[in-house]
XYZ file of C-alpha atoms in Angstrom:
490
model
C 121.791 71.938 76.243
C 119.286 74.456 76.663
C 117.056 74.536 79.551
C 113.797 76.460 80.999
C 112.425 77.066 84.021
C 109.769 79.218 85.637
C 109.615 82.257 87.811
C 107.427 85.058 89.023
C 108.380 88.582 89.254
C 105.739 90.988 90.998
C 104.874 94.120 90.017
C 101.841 96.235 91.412
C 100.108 93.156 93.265
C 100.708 91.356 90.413
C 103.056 88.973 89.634
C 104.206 87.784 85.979
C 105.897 84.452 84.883
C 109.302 84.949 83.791
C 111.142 81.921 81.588
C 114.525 81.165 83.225
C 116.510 80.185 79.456
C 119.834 78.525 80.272
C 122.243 77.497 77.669
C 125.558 75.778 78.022
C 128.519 76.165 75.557
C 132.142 75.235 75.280
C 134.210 78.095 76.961
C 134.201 79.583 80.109
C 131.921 82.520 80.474
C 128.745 82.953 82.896
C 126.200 85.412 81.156
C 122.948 86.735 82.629
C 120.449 89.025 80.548
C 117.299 90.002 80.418
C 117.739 93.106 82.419
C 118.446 91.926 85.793
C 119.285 93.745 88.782
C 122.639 94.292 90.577
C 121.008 91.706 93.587
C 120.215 89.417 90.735
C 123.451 89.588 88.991
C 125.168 88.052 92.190
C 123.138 85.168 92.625
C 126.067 83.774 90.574
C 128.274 83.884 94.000
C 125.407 82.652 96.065
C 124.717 80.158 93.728
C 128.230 78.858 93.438
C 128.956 78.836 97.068
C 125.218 77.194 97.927
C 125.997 74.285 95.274
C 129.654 73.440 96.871
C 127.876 73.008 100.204
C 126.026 70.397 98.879
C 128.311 68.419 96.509
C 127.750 69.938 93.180
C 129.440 73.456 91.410
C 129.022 75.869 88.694
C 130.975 73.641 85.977
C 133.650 75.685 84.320
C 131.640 76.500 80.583
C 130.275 78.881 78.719
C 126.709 79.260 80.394
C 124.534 82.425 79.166
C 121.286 82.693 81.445
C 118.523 84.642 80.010
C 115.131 86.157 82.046
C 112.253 86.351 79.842
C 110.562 88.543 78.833
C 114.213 90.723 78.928
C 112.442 93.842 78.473
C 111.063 93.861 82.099
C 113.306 94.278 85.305
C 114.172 91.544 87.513
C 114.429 92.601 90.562
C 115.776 91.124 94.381
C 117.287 87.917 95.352
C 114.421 85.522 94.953
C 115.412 84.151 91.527
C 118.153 82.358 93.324
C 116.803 78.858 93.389
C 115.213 78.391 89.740
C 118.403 80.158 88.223
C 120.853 77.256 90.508
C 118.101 75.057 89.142
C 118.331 75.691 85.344
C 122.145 75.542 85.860
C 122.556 72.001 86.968
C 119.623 70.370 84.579
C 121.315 72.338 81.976
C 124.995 70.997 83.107
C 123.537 67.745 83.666
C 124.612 67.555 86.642
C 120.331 66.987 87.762
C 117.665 65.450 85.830
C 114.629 67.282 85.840
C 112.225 65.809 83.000
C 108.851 67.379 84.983
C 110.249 70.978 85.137
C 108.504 73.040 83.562
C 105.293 71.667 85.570
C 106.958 74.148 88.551
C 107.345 77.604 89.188
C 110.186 77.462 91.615
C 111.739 80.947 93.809
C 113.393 80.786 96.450
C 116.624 83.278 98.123
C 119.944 80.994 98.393
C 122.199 81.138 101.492
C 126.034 80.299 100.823
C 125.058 77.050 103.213
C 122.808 76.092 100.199
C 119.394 76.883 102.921
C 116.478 79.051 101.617
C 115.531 82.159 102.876
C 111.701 83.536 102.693
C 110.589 86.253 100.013
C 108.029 88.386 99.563
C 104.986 88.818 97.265
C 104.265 84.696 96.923
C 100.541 84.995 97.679
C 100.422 87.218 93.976
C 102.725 84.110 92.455
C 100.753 81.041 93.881
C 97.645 83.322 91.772
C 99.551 83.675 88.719
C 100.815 80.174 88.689
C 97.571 78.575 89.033
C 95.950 80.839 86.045
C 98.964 79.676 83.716
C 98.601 76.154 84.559
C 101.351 75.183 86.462
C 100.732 72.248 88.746
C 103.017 73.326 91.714
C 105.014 76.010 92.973
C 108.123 75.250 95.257
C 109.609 78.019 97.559
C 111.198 78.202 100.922
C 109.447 76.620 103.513
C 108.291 79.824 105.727
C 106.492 80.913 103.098
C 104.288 77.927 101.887
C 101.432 78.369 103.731
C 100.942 81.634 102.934
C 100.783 80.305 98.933
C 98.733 77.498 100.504
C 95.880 79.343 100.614
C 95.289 79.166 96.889
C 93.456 76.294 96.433
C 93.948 73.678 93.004
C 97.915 74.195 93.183
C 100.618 72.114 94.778
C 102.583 74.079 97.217
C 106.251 72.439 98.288
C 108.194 74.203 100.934
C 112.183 73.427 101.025
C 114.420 74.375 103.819
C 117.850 73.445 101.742
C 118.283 73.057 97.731
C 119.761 69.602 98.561
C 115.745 69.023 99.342
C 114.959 70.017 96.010
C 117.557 68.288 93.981
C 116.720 64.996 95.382
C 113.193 65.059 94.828
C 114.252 66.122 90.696
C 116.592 63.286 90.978
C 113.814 60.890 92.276
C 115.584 60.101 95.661
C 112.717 61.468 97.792
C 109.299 63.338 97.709
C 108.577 66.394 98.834
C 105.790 66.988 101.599
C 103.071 69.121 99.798
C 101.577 71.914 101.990
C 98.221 71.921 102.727
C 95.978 74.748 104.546
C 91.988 74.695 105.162
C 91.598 78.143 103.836
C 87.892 78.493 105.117
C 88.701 77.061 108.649
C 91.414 79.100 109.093
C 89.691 82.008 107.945
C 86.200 82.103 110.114
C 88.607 80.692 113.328
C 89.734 83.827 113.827
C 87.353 86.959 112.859
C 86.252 87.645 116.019
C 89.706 87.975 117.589
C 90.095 91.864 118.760
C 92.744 92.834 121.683
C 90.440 96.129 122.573
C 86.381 96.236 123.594
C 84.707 99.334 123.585
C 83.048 97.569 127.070
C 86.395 99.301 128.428
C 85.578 103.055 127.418
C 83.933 105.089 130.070
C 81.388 107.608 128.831
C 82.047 109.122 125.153
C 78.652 107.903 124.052
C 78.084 110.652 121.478
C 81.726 110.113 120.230
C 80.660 106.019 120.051
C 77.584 106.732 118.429
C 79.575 108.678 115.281
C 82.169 106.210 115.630
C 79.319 103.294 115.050
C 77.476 105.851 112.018
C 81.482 105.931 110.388
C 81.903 102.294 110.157
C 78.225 101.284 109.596
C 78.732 103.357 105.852
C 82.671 103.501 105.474
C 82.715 107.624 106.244
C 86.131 109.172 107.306
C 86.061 110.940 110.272
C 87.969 113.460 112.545
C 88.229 113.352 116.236
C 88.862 117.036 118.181
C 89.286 117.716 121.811
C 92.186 117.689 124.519
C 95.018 115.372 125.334
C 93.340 112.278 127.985
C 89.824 112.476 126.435
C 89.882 109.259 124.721
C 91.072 109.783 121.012
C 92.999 107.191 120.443
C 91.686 104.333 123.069
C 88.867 105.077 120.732
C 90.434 104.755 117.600
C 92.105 101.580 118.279
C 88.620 99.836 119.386
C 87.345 100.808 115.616
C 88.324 97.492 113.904
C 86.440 95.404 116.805
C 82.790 96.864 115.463
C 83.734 96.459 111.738
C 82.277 93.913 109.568
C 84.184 90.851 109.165
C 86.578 90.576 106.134
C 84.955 88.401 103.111
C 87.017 85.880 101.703
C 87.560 87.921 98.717
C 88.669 91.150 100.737
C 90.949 89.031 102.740
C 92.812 87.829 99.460
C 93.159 90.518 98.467
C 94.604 92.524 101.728
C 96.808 89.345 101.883
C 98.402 90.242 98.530
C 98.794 93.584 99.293
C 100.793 92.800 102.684
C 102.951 89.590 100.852
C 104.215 92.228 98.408
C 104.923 94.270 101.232
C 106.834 91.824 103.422
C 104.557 92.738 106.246
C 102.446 89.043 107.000
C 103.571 88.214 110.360
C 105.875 85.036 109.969
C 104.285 81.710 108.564
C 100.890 83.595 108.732
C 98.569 82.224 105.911
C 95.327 84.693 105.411
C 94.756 87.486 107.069
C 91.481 87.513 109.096
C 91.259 90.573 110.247
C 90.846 94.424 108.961
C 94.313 96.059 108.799
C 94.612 98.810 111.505
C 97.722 101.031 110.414
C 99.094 103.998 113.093
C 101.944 105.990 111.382
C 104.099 108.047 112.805
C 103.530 112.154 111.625
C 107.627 111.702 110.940
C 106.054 109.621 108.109
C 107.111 110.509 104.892
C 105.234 111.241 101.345
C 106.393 108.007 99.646
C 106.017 106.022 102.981
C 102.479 107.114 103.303
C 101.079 106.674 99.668
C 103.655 104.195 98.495
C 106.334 104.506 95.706
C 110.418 104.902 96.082
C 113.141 103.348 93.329
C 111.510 99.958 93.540
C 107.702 100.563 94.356
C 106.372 99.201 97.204
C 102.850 99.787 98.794
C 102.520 102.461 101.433
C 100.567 103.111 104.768
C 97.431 103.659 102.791
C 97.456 100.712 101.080
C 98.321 98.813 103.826
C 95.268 99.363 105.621
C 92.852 98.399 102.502
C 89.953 97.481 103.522
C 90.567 98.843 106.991
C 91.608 101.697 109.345
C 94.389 104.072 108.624
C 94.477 106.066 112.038
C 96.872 109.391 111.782
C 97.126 110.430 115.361
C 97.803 114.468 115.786
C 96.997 115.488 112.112
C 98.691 118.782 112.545
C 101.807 117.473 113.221
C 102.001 115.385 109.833
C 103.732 117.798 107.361
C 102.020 119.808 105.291
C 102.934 118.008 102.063
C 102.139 114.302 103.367
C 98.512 115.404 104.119
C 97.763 116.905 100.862
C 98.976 113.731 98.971
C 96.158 112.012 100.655
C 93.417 113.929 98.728
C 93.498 111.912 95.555
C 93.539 108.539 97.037
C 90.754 109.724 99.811
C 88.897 110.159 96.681
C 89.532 107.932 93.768
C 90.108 104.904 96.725
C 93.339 103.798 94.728
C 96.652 105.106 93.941
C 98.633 104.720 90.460
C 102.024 104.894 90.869
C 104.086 106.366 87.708
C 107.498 105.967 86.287
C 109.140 106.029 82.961
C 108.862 102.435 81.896
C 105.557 101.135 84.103
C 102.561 102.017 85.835
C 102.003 100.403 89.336
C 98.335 100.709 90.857
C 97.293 100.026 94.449
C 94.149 99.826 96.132
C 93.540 101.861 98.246
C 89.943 102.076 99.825
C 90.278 102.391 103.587
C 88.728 103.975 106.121
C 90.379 107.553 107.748
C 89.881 107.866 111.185
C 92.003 111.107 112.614
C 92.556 112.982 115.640
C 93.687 116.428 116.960
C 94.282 118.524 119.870
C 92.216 122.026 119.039
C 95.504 123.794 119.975
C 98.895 123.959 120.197
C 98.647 123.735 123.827
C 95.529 121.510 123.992
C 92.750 122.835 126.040
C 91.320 125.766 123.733
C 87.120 125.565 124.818
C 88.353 123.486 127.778
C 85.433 123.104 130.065
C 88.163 123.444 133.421
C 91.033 124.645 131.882
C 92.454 127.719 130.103
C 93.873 127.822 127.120
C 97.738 129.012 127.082
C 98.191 129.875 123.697
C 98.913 133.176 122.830
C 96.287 135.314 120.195
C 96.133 133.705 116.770
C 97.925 130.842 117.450
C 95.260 128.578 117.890
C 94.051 129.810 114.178
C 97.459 129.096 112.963
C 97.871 125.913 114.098
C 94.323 124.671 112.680
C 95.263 125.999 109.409
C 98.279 123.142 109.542
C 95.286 121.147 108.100
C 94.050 122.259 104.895
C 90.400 122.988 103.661
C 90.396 120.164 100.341
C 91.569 117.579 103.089
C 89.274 118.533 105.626
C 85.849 118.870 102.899
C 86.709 114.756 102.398
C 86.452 114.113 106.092
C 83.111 112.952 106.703
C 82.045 113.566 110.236
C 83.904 115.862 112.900
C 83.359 115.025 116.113
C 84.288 117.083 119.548
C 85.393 114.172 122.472
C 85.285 116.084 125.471
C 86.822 115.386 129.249
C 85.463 112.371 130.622
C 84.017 113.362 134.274
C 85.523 111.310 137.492
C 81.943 109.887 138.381
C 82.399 108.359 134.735
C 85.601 107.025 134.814
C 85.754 105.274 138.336
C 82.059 103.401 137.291
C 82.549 99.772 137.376
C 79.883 99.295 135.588
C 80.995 98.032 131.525
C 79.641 99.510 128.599
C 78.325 97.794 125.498
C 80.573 95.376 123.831
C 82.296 95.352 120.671
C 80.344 92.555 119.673
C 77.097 94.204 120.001
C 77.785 97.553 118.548
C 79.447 95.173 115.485
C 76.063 93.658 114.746
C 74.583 96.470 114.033
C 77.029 97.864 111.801
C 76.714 94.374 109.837
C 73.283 94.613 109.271
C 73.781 98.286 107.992
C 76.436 97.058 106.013
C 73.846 94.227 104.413
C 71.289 96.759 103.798
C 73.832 98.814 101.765
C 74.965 95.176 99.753
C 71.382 94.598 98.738
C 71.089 97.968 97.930
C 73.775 98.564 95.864
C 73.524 94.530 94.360
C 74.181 95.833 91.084
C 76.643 98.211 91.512
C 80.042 97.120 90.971
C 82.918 98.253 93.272
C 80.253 100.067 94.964
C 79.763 98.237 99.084
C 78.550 100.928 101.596
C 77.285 104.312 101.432
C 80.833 106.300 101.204
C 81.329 104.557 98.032
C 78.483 106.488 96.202
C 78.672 108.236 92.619
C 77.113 111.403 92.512
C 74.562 109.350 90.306
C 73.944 107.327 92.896
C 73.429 110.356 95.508
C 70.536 111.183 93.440
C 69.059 108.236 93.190
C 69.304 106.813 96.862
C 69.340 109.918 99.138
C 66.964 112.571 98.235
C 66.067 114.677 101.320
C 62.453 115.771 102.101
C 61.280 119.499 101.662
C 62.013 120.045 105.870
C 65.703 118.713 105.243
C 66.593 120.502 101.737
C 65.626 123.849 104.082
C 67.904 122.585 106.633
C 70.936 122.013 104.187
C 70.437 125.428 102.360
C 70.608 127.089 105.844
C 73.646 125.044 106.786
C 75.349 125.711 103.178
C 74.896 129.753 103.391
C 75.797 130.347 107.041
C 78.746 127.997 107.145
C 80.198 128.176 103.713
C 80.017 124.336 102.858
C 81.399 123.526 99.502
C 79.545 121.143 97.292
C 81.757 117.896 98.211
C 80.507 118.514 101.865
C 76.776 118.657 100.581
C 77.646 114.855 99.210
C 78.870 113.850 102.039
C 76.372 115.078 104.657
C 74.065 113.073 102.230
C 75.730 110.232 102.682
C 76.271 110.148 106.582
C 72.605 110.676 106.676
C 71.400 107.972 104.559
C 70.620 106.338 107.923
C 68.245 106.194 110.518
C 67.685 104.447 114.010
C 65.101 102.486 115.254
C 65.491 101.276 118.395
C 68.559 98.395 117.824
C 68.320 97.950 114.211
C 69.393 100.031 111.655
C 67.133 100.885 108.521
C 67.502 102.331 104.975
């Protein structure tokens, strides 16, 4: 009797359907093709121990399993459940005359419970473009696939759960999630205020400029300035996610395996802190089975790389492309993967090895050349797509033990959002295109076309400091703006 039922492999952010064929024949033989992997070749023991735990067994015939399309790898343990499925309708052992209304996945225990996967928000997508009127997986992860609306979502703790409801004997609860309320309850959730930073107000004010137009942007000066109490404030004055970008972060983490347990969408931008023992691969994403990296990770957020010196030299220079092109393609014989990748670089450094080179109190201990040496760990193509380069200097003790708070988050943040809608209207018929770090060269020339008093100032800047065309984009770009008073103008 030959049976089908639906998957989902993901690939990218992606997922496709794959057709679960099962056949049974006299004979005893168990067959799987369709190119799966080694962790998908022993779902048969899972399979067979998960089924005796609940009354029923792999029946002692000729069954031959095939994964459709067979010339694309399955890969991982999720393919458990619709394979343990296809057995027992196909064995009628189960009668299943609605099945191929479901895309079922799901990871089998030996005690016959589920355990969650990863990548279902890119699955719950697929299955509602191809029709399918539900999609049943383990329970953890159902309201994360809840969130996409006009498709049935059915979380199982136990493929006994699953077989009854095929069999009629009981209904499965379907999972339901307000995917607006949920969303706007939290947006305005942030752990850190810049109220709690003493001083810094120049370093604020190009903190504010960075995320008001989406510019990258370096922060020098010595250990206990403020670096990285001020980096980790930068997600509080960002604009809120929109739906859209949240859905799409969401998918990005899922696939990862990073969404914090029985989280649904994610509400706010992604802040991701690396470690400089990072890794190439780690960083930009890739490995045997691809998976995204730090820089996709915080799409549509912050990627902070605290000390950029000490990153090595190679994983710095892989971030030149992506910087750039805002995405990442991911090659290998057989497939292409592509992530996003348009974040938001916020670094820091110490201007020497030793930390206090054009201290204002201090000396500087390193010896001659060292501190030219050590600035050269960072090199001149990564630095010309850096934005703005800030000095944060010492923070005086008058400063520091005021009581007195300084702005908010909250008020710094409305700003930048109604910079950030100036730049929507602006660029209304630009596709892809959402604040000013986004701009073509085309659009340069349209949009930001300095007066005679500032060309003069560029060319002066450009001869005495050597500034490569790149950095003449991007000065253009930073200073697209203008104050006036509060309120931010084009």
């Amino acid at each position: 009797m030959l049976i089908k039922t639906y998957g989902s492999a993901v690939y990218g952010i992606h997922a496709t359907t794959i057709t679960i064929e099962v056949n049974v024949f006299n004979g005893v033989r168990f067959s799987l093709v369709g190119l799966p992997d080694n962790a998908v070749k022993e779902s048969q023991q899972r399979i067979d121990s998960a089924l005796r735990e609940v009354g029923y067994k792999i029946p002692g015939k000729k069954i031959i399993i095939n994964m459709a399309p067979a010339d694309i790898r399955k890969e991982g343990s999720a393919y458990d459940l619709p394979l343990a499925v296809g057995i027992l309708t196909a064995t009628e052992q189960i009668k299943c005359p609605d099945l191929q209304k479901y895309v079922i996945m799901g990871e089998l225990s030996l005690d016959g419970s589920l355990v969650p996967i990863k990548g279902v928000l890119p699955m719950a997508i697929k299955a509602r473009e191809e029709g399918f009127e539900g999609l049943i997986l383990p329970k953890e992860n159902a309201k994360e696939a809840a969130v996409v609306n006009n498709l049935k979502v059915y979380g199982i703790e136990n493929i006994k759960e699953l077989i009854d409801f095929f069999n009629g004997e009981a209904e499965l609860v379907i999972t339901e999630v307000d995917t607006r309320a949920e969303f706007y309850s939290h947006l305005n959730h942030f752990e850190h205020d810049f109220a709690d930073v003493k001083g810094q107000e120049n370093v604020k004010r190009a903190l504010e400029i960075a995320a008001a137009g989406g510019h990258n942007i370096i922060m020098i000066g010595p250990p206990g300035s403020g670096k990285t109490m001020l980096a980790k404030r930068i997600p509080g004055i960002l604009p809120p996610l929109s739906l859209q970008e949240a859905l799409e972060t969401t998918k990005i983490h899922s696939v990862a395996g990073t969404l914090e347990k029985g989280s649904g969408l994610m509400t706010k931008r992604p802040f991701r802190s690396p470690h400089h023992t990072i890794s190439d691969v780690a960083l930009v994403g890739g490995g045997t089975i691809p998976k995204p990296g730090e820089i996709s990770l915080s799409h549509n957020g912050v990627l902070f790389l605290d000390e950029l010196p000490e990153f090595k030299r190679t994983v710095l220079e892989v971030m030149r492309q992506p910087l750039e092109d805002r995405t990442i393609t991911i090659s290998r014989a057989k497939f292409t993967v592509d992530y996003p990748a348009s974040t938001m670089l916020i670094s820091s450094m110490n201007p020497c090895p030793c930390g206090f080179y054009n201290h204002p109190d201090k000396d500087c201990l390193c010896p001659p050349g060292m501190v030219q040496k050590y600035l050269s760990r960072i090199s001149g193509p990564l630095l010309d797509r850096i934005d703005i380069h800030i000095e944060v200097t010492p923070v005086s003790f008058d400063k520091i033990s005021d009581e007195r708070l300084s702005e908010k988050s909250s008020v710094i943040r409305e700003r930048v959002e109604l910079a950030r809608q100036v730049q929507s209207a602006r660029f209304v018929d630009e596709e892809g295109i959402h604040s000013n770090a986004m701009m073509s060269s085309r659009l340069l020339r349209k949009y930001c076309r300095p007066n005679e008093a500032g060309m003069q100032l560029l060319k002066v800047a450009m001869e005495k400091v050597g500034l490569s065309a790149r950095a003449y984009d991007r000065i253009l770009k930073v200073t697209k703006f203008h104050y006036k008073s509060v309120s931010l103008s084009a």
